mmCIF file of C-alpha atoms and ligand atoms in Angstrom:
data_model
loop_
_atom_site.group_PDB
_atom_site.id
_atom_site.type_symbol
_atom_site.label_atom_id
_atom_site.label_comp_id
_atom_site.label_asym_id
_atom_site.label_seq_id
_atom_site.Cartn_x
_atom_site.Cartn_y
_atom_site.Cartn_z
ATOM 1 C CA MET A 1 143.280 102.067 80.460
ATOM 2 C CA ASN A 2 140.834 99.293 79.753
ATOM 3 C CA PRO A 3 138.346 99.300 82.651
ATOM 4 C CA PHE A 4 138.611 95.484 82.768
ATOM 5 C CA PHE A 5 142.104 95.812 84.207
ATOM 6 C CA ARG A 6 141.294 98.345 86.881
ATOM 7 C CA PRO A 7 139.445 96.457 89.634
ATOM 8 C CA ALA A 8 142.466 96.443 91.961
ATOM 9 C CA LEU A 9 142.732 100.221 91.709
ATOM 10 C CA CYS A 10 139.023 100.543 92.347
ATOM 11 C CA LEU A 11 139.264 98.500 95.544
ATOM 12 C CA LEU A 12 141.914 100.862 96.884
ATOM 13 C CA LEU A 13 139.725 103.915 96.471
ATOM 14 C CA PRO A 14 136.907 104.819 98.812
ATOM 15 C CA TRP A 15 133.571 104.776 97.003
ATOM 16 C CA ALA A 16 133.175 108.539 97.396
ATOM 17 C CA ALA A 17 136.427 109.219 95.547
ATOM 18 C CA MET A 18 135.304 107.147 92.565
ATOM 19 C CA GLY A 19 132.619 109.662 91.699
ATOM 20 C CA ALA A 20 135.034 112.564 91.569
ATOM 21 C CA ALA A 21 135.697 114.278 88.295
ATOM 22 C CA ALA A 22 139.083 113.514 86.814
ATOM 23 C CA GLU A 23 141.094 116.688 86.695
ATOM 24 C CA SER A 24 143.001 118.019 83.734
ATOM 25 C CA VAL A 25 144.077 121.541 82.831
ATOM 26 C CA GLY A 26 141.376 123.929 84.066
ATOM 27 C CA THR A 27 138.507 121.660 83.178
ATOM 28 C CA THR A 28 137.209 118.304 84.287
ATOM 29 C CA ALA A 29 135.175 115.490 82.883
ATOM 30 C CA PHE A 30 133.163 112.903 84.717
ATOM 31 C CA THR A 31 134.496 109.510 83.758
ATOM 32 C CA LEU A 32 133.139 105.981 83.881
ATOM 33 C CA PRO A 33 134.276 104.396 87.184
ATOM 34 C CA ALA A 34 135.908 100.981 86.884
ATOM 35 C CA LEU A 35 133.594 98.032 87.364
ATOM 36 C CA PRO A 36 134.597 96.212 90.563
ATOM 37 C CA TYR A 37 134.536 92.878 88.605
ATOM 38 C CA ALA A 38 134.694 91.647 85.022
ATOM 39 C CA GLN A 39 131.625 92.090 82.822
ATOM 40 C CA ASP A 40 130.941 88.325 82.820
ATOM 41 C CA ALA A 41 131.534 87.891 86.575
ATOM 42 C CA LEU A 42 127.854 88.034 87.558
ATOM 43 C CA GLU A 43 126.779 85.252 85.199
ATOM 44 C CA PRO A 44 124.494 83.364 85.122
ATOM 45 C CA HIS A 45 122.414 85.886 87.081
ATOM 46 C CA ILE A 46 123.326 88.871 84.909
ATOM 47 C CA SER A 47 124.808 88.038 81.508
ATOM 48 C CA ALA A 48 127.948 89.622 80.083
ATOM 49 C CA ARG A 49 125.714 90.902 77.278
ATOM 50 C CA THR A 50 123.468 92.791 79.713
ATOM 51 C CA MET A 51 126.483 94.116 81.637
ATOM 52 C CA GLY A 52 128.136 95.183 78.408
ATOM 53 C CA PHE A 53 125.166 97.261 77.266
ATOM 54 C CA HIS A 54 124.327 98.522 80.732
ATOM 55 C CA TYR A 55 127.849 99.610 81.722
ATOM 56 C CA THR A 56 129.471 100.673 78.448
ATOM 57 C CA LYS A 57 126.361 102.110 76.748
ATOM 58 C CA HIS A 58 123.785 103.233 79.335
ATOM 59 C CA HIS A 59 126.127 104.313 82.137
ATOM 60 C CA GLN A 60 128.572 105.874 79.655
ATOM 61 C CA ALA A 61 125.745 107.790 77.944
ATOM 62 C CA TYR A 62 124.675 109.420 81.218
ATOM 63 C CA LEU A 63 128.267 110.589 81.736
ATOM 64 C CA ASP A 64 128.618 111.837 78.152
ATOM 65 C CA ASN A 65 125.353 113.781 78.465
ATOM 66 C CA LEU A 66 126.383 115.176 81.845
ATOM 67 C CA ASN A 67 129.754 116.361 80.529
ATOM 68 C CA LYS A 68 128.009 118.203 77.693
ATOM 69 C CA LEU A 69 125.471 119.766 80.077
ATOM 70 C CA VAL A 70 128.002 121.004 82.654
ATOM 71 C CA ALA A 71 130.610 122.232 80.158
ATOM 72 C CA GLY A 72 131.418 125.857 80.960
ATOM 73 C CA THR A 73 129.632 125.782 84.348
ATOM 74 C CA PRO A 74 131.327 125.832 87.782
ATOM 75 C CA TRP A 75 130.446 122.108 88.044
ATOM 76 C CA ALA A 76 133.042 121.381 85.342
ATOM 77 C CA LYS A 77 135.773 122.728 87.612
ATOM 78 C CA GLY A 78 136.344 119.909 90.043
ATOM 79 C CA ALA A 79 132.860 119.256 91.443
ATOM 80 C CA THR A 80 132.207 115.709 92.545
ATOM 81 C CA LEU A 81 129.294 113.783 91.102
ATOM 82 C CA GLU A 82 127.665 113.837 94.547
ATOM 83 C CA GLN A 83 127.882 117.632 94.591
ATOM 84 C CA VAL A 84 126.273 117.938 91.170
ATOM 85 C CA VAL A 85 123.441 115.614 92.216
ATOM 86 C CA ARG A 86 122.769 117.497 95.465
ATOM 87 C CA GLU A 87 123.072 120.952 93.940
ATOM 88 C CA SER A 88 120.849 120.263 90.922
ATOM 89 C CA ALA A 89 118.170 118.333 92.848
ATOM 90 C CA GLY A 90 114.730 119.930 92.873
ATOM 91 C CA LYS A 91 115.708 122.735 90.481
ATOM 92 C CA ALA A 92 113.400 122.782 87.484
ATOM 93 C CA ASP A 93 115.954 124.535 85.268
ATOM 94 C CA GLN A 94 118.601 121.907 86.094
ATOM 95 C CA ASN A 95 116.439 118.883 85.485
ATOM 96 C CA ALA A 96 118.597 117.436 82.709
ATOM 97 C CA VAL A 97 121.769 117.897 84.771
ATOM 98 C CA PHE A 98 120.112 116.177 87.734
ATOM 99 C CA ASN A 99 118.796 113.283 85.656
ATOM 100 C CA ASN A 100 122.163 112.502 84.080
ATOM 101 C CA ALA A 101 124.262 113.124 87.218
ATOM 102 C CA ALA A 102 121.910 111.081 89.398
ATOM 103 C CA GLN A 103 121.780 108.217 86.892
ATOM 104 C CA ALA A 104 125.591 108.238 86.676
ATOM 105 C CA TRP A 105 125.829 108.106 90.480
ATOM 106 C CA ASN A 106 123.072 105.501 90.841
ATOM 107 C CA HIS A 107 124.784 103.166 88.367
ATOM 108 C CA GLY A 108 128.167 103.436 90.100
ATOM 109 C CA PHE A 109 126.391 102.615 93.352
ATOM 110 C CA PHE A 110 124.539 99.694 91.746
ATOM 111 C CA TRP A 111 127.762 98.070 90.425
ATOM 112 C CA ASN A 112 129.154 98.243 93.952
ATOM 113 C CA SER A 113 125.921 96.827 95.392
ATOM 114 C CA MET A 114 126.679 93.509 93.679
ATOM 115 C CA LYS A 115 129.523 91.008 93.648
ATOM 116 C CA PRO A 116 130.091 87.505 92.284
ATOM 117 C CA GLY A 117 128.995 85.046 94.971
ATOM 118 C CA GLY A 118 126.997 87.684 96.830
ATOM 119 C CA GLY A 119 123.595 87.317 98.463
ATOM 120 C CA GLY A 120 123.198 85.578 101.786
ATOM 121 C CA GLN A 121 123.082 87.988 104.675
ATOM 122 C CA PRO A 122 125.170 90.703 106.269
ATOM 123 C CA ASP A 123 126.707 90.332 109.690
ATOM 124 C CA GLY A 124 127.458 92.528 112.669
ATOM 125 C CA ARG A 125 125.873 95.936 113.001
ATOM 126 C CA LEU A 126 124.030 95.816 109.654
ATOM 127 C CA LEU A 127 122.413 92.466 110.447
ATOM 128 C CA GLU A 128 121.312 93.846 113.819
ATOM 129 C CA ALA A 129 119.910 96.991 112.191
ATOM 130 C CA ILE A 130 118.005 94.904 109.619
ATOM 131 C CA GLY A 131 116.590 92.784 112.437
ATOM 132 C CA LYS A 132 115.459 95.889 114.282
ATOM 133 C CA SER A 133 113.938 97.654 111.254
ATOM 134 C CA PHE A 134 112.440 94.722 109.317
ATOM 135 C CA GLY A 135 112.230 91.774 111.746
ATOM 136 C CA GLY A 136 115.026 89.758 110.114
ATOM 137 C CA ILE A 137 116.786 89.206 106.821
ATOM 138 C CA GLU A 138 114.017 87.092 105.247
ATOM 139 C CA LYS A 139 111.409 89.754 106.044
ATOM 140 C CA PHE A 140 113.750 92.391 104.619
ATOM 141 C CA LYS A 141 114.102 90.398 101.384
ATOM 142 C CA GLU A 142 110.318 90.023 101.059
ATOM 143 C CA ALA A 143 109.796 93.750 101.585
ATOM 144 C CA PHE A 144 112.576 94.663 99.135
ATOM 145 C CA LEU A 145 111.079 92.364 96.492
ATOM 146 C CA THR A 146 107.583 93.758 97.075
ATOM 147 C CA ALA A 147 108.885 97.323 96.685
ATOM 148 C CA ALA A 148 110.764 96.386 93.494
ATOM 149 C CA LEU A 149 107.598 94.909 91.983
ATOM 150 C CA ALA A 150 105.490 97.868 93.110
ATOM 151 C CA GLN A 151 107.759 100.416 91.385
ATOM 152 C CA PHE A 152 105.647 101.435 88.388
ATOM 153 C CA GLY A 153 107.825 101.930 85.337
ATOM 154 C CA SER A 154 111.523 102.789 85.465
ATOM 155 C CA GLY A 155 113.304 103.306 88.744
ATOM 156 C CA TRP A 156 115.311 101.921 91.615
ATOM 157 C CA VAL A 157 114.744 100.138 94.899
ATOM 158 C CA TRP A 158 117.065 100.978 97.785
ATOM 159 C CA LEU A 159 117.976 100.033 101.306
ATOM 160 C CA VAL A 160 118.698 103.359 103.009
ATOM 161 C CA GLN A 161 119.626 104.625 106.429
ATOM 162 C CA GLU A 162 117.654 107.569 107.725
ATOM 163 C CA GLY A 163 118.590 108.690 111.219
ATOM 164 C CA ASP A 164 118.764 105.574 113.361
ATOM 165 C CA SER A 165 116.557 103.371 111.225
ATOM 166 C CA LEU A 166 116.790 101.513 107.945
ATOM 167 C CA LYS A 167 114.132 101.838 105.268
ATOM 168 C CA ILE A 168 113.332 100.428 101.861
ATOM 169 C CA VAL A 169 112.535 103.178 99.368
ATOM 170 C CA LYS A 170 111.651 103.219 95.676
ATOM 171 C CA THR A 171 112.680 106.064 93.411
ATOM 172 C CA SER A 172 111.363 106.801 89.931
ATOM 173 C CA ASN A 173 113.543 107.337 86.878
ATOM 174 C CA ALA A 174 116.784 109.043 88.020
ATOM 175 C CA ASP A 175 115.675 110.005 91.514
ATOM 176 C CA THR A 176 118.072 108.978 94.260
ATOM 177 C CA PRO A 177 118.232 108.898 98.086
ATOM 178 C CA LEU A 178 121.206 111.262 97.803
ATOM 179 C CA ALA A 179 118.715 114.012 96.906
ATOM 180 C CA HIS A 180 116.574 113.295 99.973
ATOM 181 C CA GLY A 181 119.070 113.343 102.828
ATOM 182 C CA GLN A 182 119.115 109.560 103.098
ATOM 183 C CA THR A 183 122.222 107.386 103.157
ATOM 184 C CA ALA A 184 122.070 104.713 100.464
ATOM 185 C CA LEU A 185 123.312 101.288 101.547
ATOM 186 C CA LEU A 186 122.284 98.999 98.667
ATOM 187 C CA THR A 187 120.361 99.367 95.417
ATOM 188 C CA CYS A 188 118.845 97.346 92.604
ATOM 189 C CA ASP A 189 118.183 98.943 89.217
ATOM 190 C CA VAL A 190 114.657 98.044 88.073
ATOM 191 C CA TRP A 191 114.713 99.874 84.760
ATOM 192 C CA GLU A 192 113.872 97.285 82.087
ATOM 193 C CA HIS A 193 117.325 97.701 80.516
ATOM 194 C CA ALA A 194 118.779 96.144 83.685
ATOM 195 C CA TYR A 195 117.083 92.781 83.126
ATOM 196 C CA TYR A 196 115.139 92.545 79.875
ATOM 197 C CA LEU A 197 117.791 90.676 77.838
ATOM 198 C CA ASP A 198 118.126 88.043 80.572
ATOM 199 C CA TYR A 199 114.679 87.922 82.185
ATOM 200 C CA GLN A 200 112.350 89.678 79.689
ATOM 201 C CA ASN A 201 109.320 90.809 81.728
ATOM 202 C CA ARG A 202 110.202 88.722 84.805
ATOM 203 C CA ARG A 203 111.387 91.515 87.096
ATOM 204 C CA LYS A 204 110.630 89.327 90.123
ATOM 205 C CA ASP A 205 113.143 86.659 89.041
ATOM 206 C CA PHE A 206 115.789 89.318 88.438
ATOM 207 C CA VAL A 207 115.318 90.933 91.859
ATOM 208 C CA LYS A 208 115.297 87.511 93.556
ATOM 209 C CA ALA A 209 118.605 86.706 91.825
ATOM 210 C CA PHE A 210 119.961 90.060 93.012
ATOM 211 C CA LEU A 211 118.984 89.306 96.623
ATOM 212 C CA ASP A 212 119.982 85.639 96.669
ATOM 213 C CA HIS A 213 123.179 85.656 94.561
ATOM 214 C CA LEU A 214 124.514 89.163 93.975
ATOM 215 C CA ALA A 215 123.864 91.566 96.870
ATOM 216 C CA ASN A 216 127.176 92.850 98.269
ATOM 217 C CA TRP A 217 126.552 93.110 101.994
ATOM 218 C CA GLU A 218 130.131 94.127 102.791
ATOM 219 C CA PHE A 219 129.665 97.183 100.573
ATOM 220 C CA ALA A 220 126.285 97.964 102.184
ATOM 221 C CA ALA A 221 127.821 97.693 105.673
ATOM 222 C CA SER A 222 130.659 100.015 104.630
ATOM 223 C CA GLN A 223 128.108 102.761 103.844
ATOM 224 C CA LEU A 224 126.466 102.680 107.330
ATOM 225 C CA LYS A 225 126.915 105.829 109.339
HETATM 226 MN MN1 LIG B 1 120.375 101.138 84.513
#
C-alpha cells in the first residue's frame, strides 16, 4: 500500500507496535512505518523535497541495510526494532546492525515528534515536568537549541525522561537514548540531510522551526512514564 494512504492506520497503532517486524512465513523484514502525515504537510518548515529524500531514501536505506545484516540471525524471526537496538548496543561486532537499527528507530521517532501546526507548548503533566526540570518552556527551548547547535557533526538532540527528571541529551551519529536506559520523549534530527536542502548551513533556523512550528507535544506526552 502506498504509505501516503496509511496515516489513519498508523494513528490506531501504538508507537511501539509500529517498529515491529512484519511477519511472513518463517522470516521477517523490517518495513518503513507509515508517515503520520503527507510528505508536504510540514511545509514551509520542511519541504516535500526534503521529506521525500529523508523518508523514502535515507530511512528506507537504513531498513534495507538492516534487513540484509540480520538475515539468517534470530533477529530476523520476529524481533522488534527496539529489541535489535537494545541487544546490539555496545557490541563491537554488531556495530553495523546497531547503526542501521538505531537510525531506523530514530527516524520513526522523529516523524512522530513532528506534526503540521505543532510547536507551542505541552500541557498537563509534561508542562509541569518541563517547568520543574528546565524552569519553563522558553528555557527548555533555549537549552534544546543550544544543545542542537553544540552537537558536532551528525547526530540527534532529544528530550528524555530519566527517573523522575527530564533531560536534554545529544547523541552522535546513530546513537539513541534507547541504548542508554532513557525514555525518549521528543527528538530533532540534526544530520545535515535533515535540513540542508531547505536551510543549507543554518541549523539554528531549522531547529527553531522545529520547536516553534513542528514539535508534537501530544506525542511527547504520550511517551512519559
Ligand atoms: Mn535523518
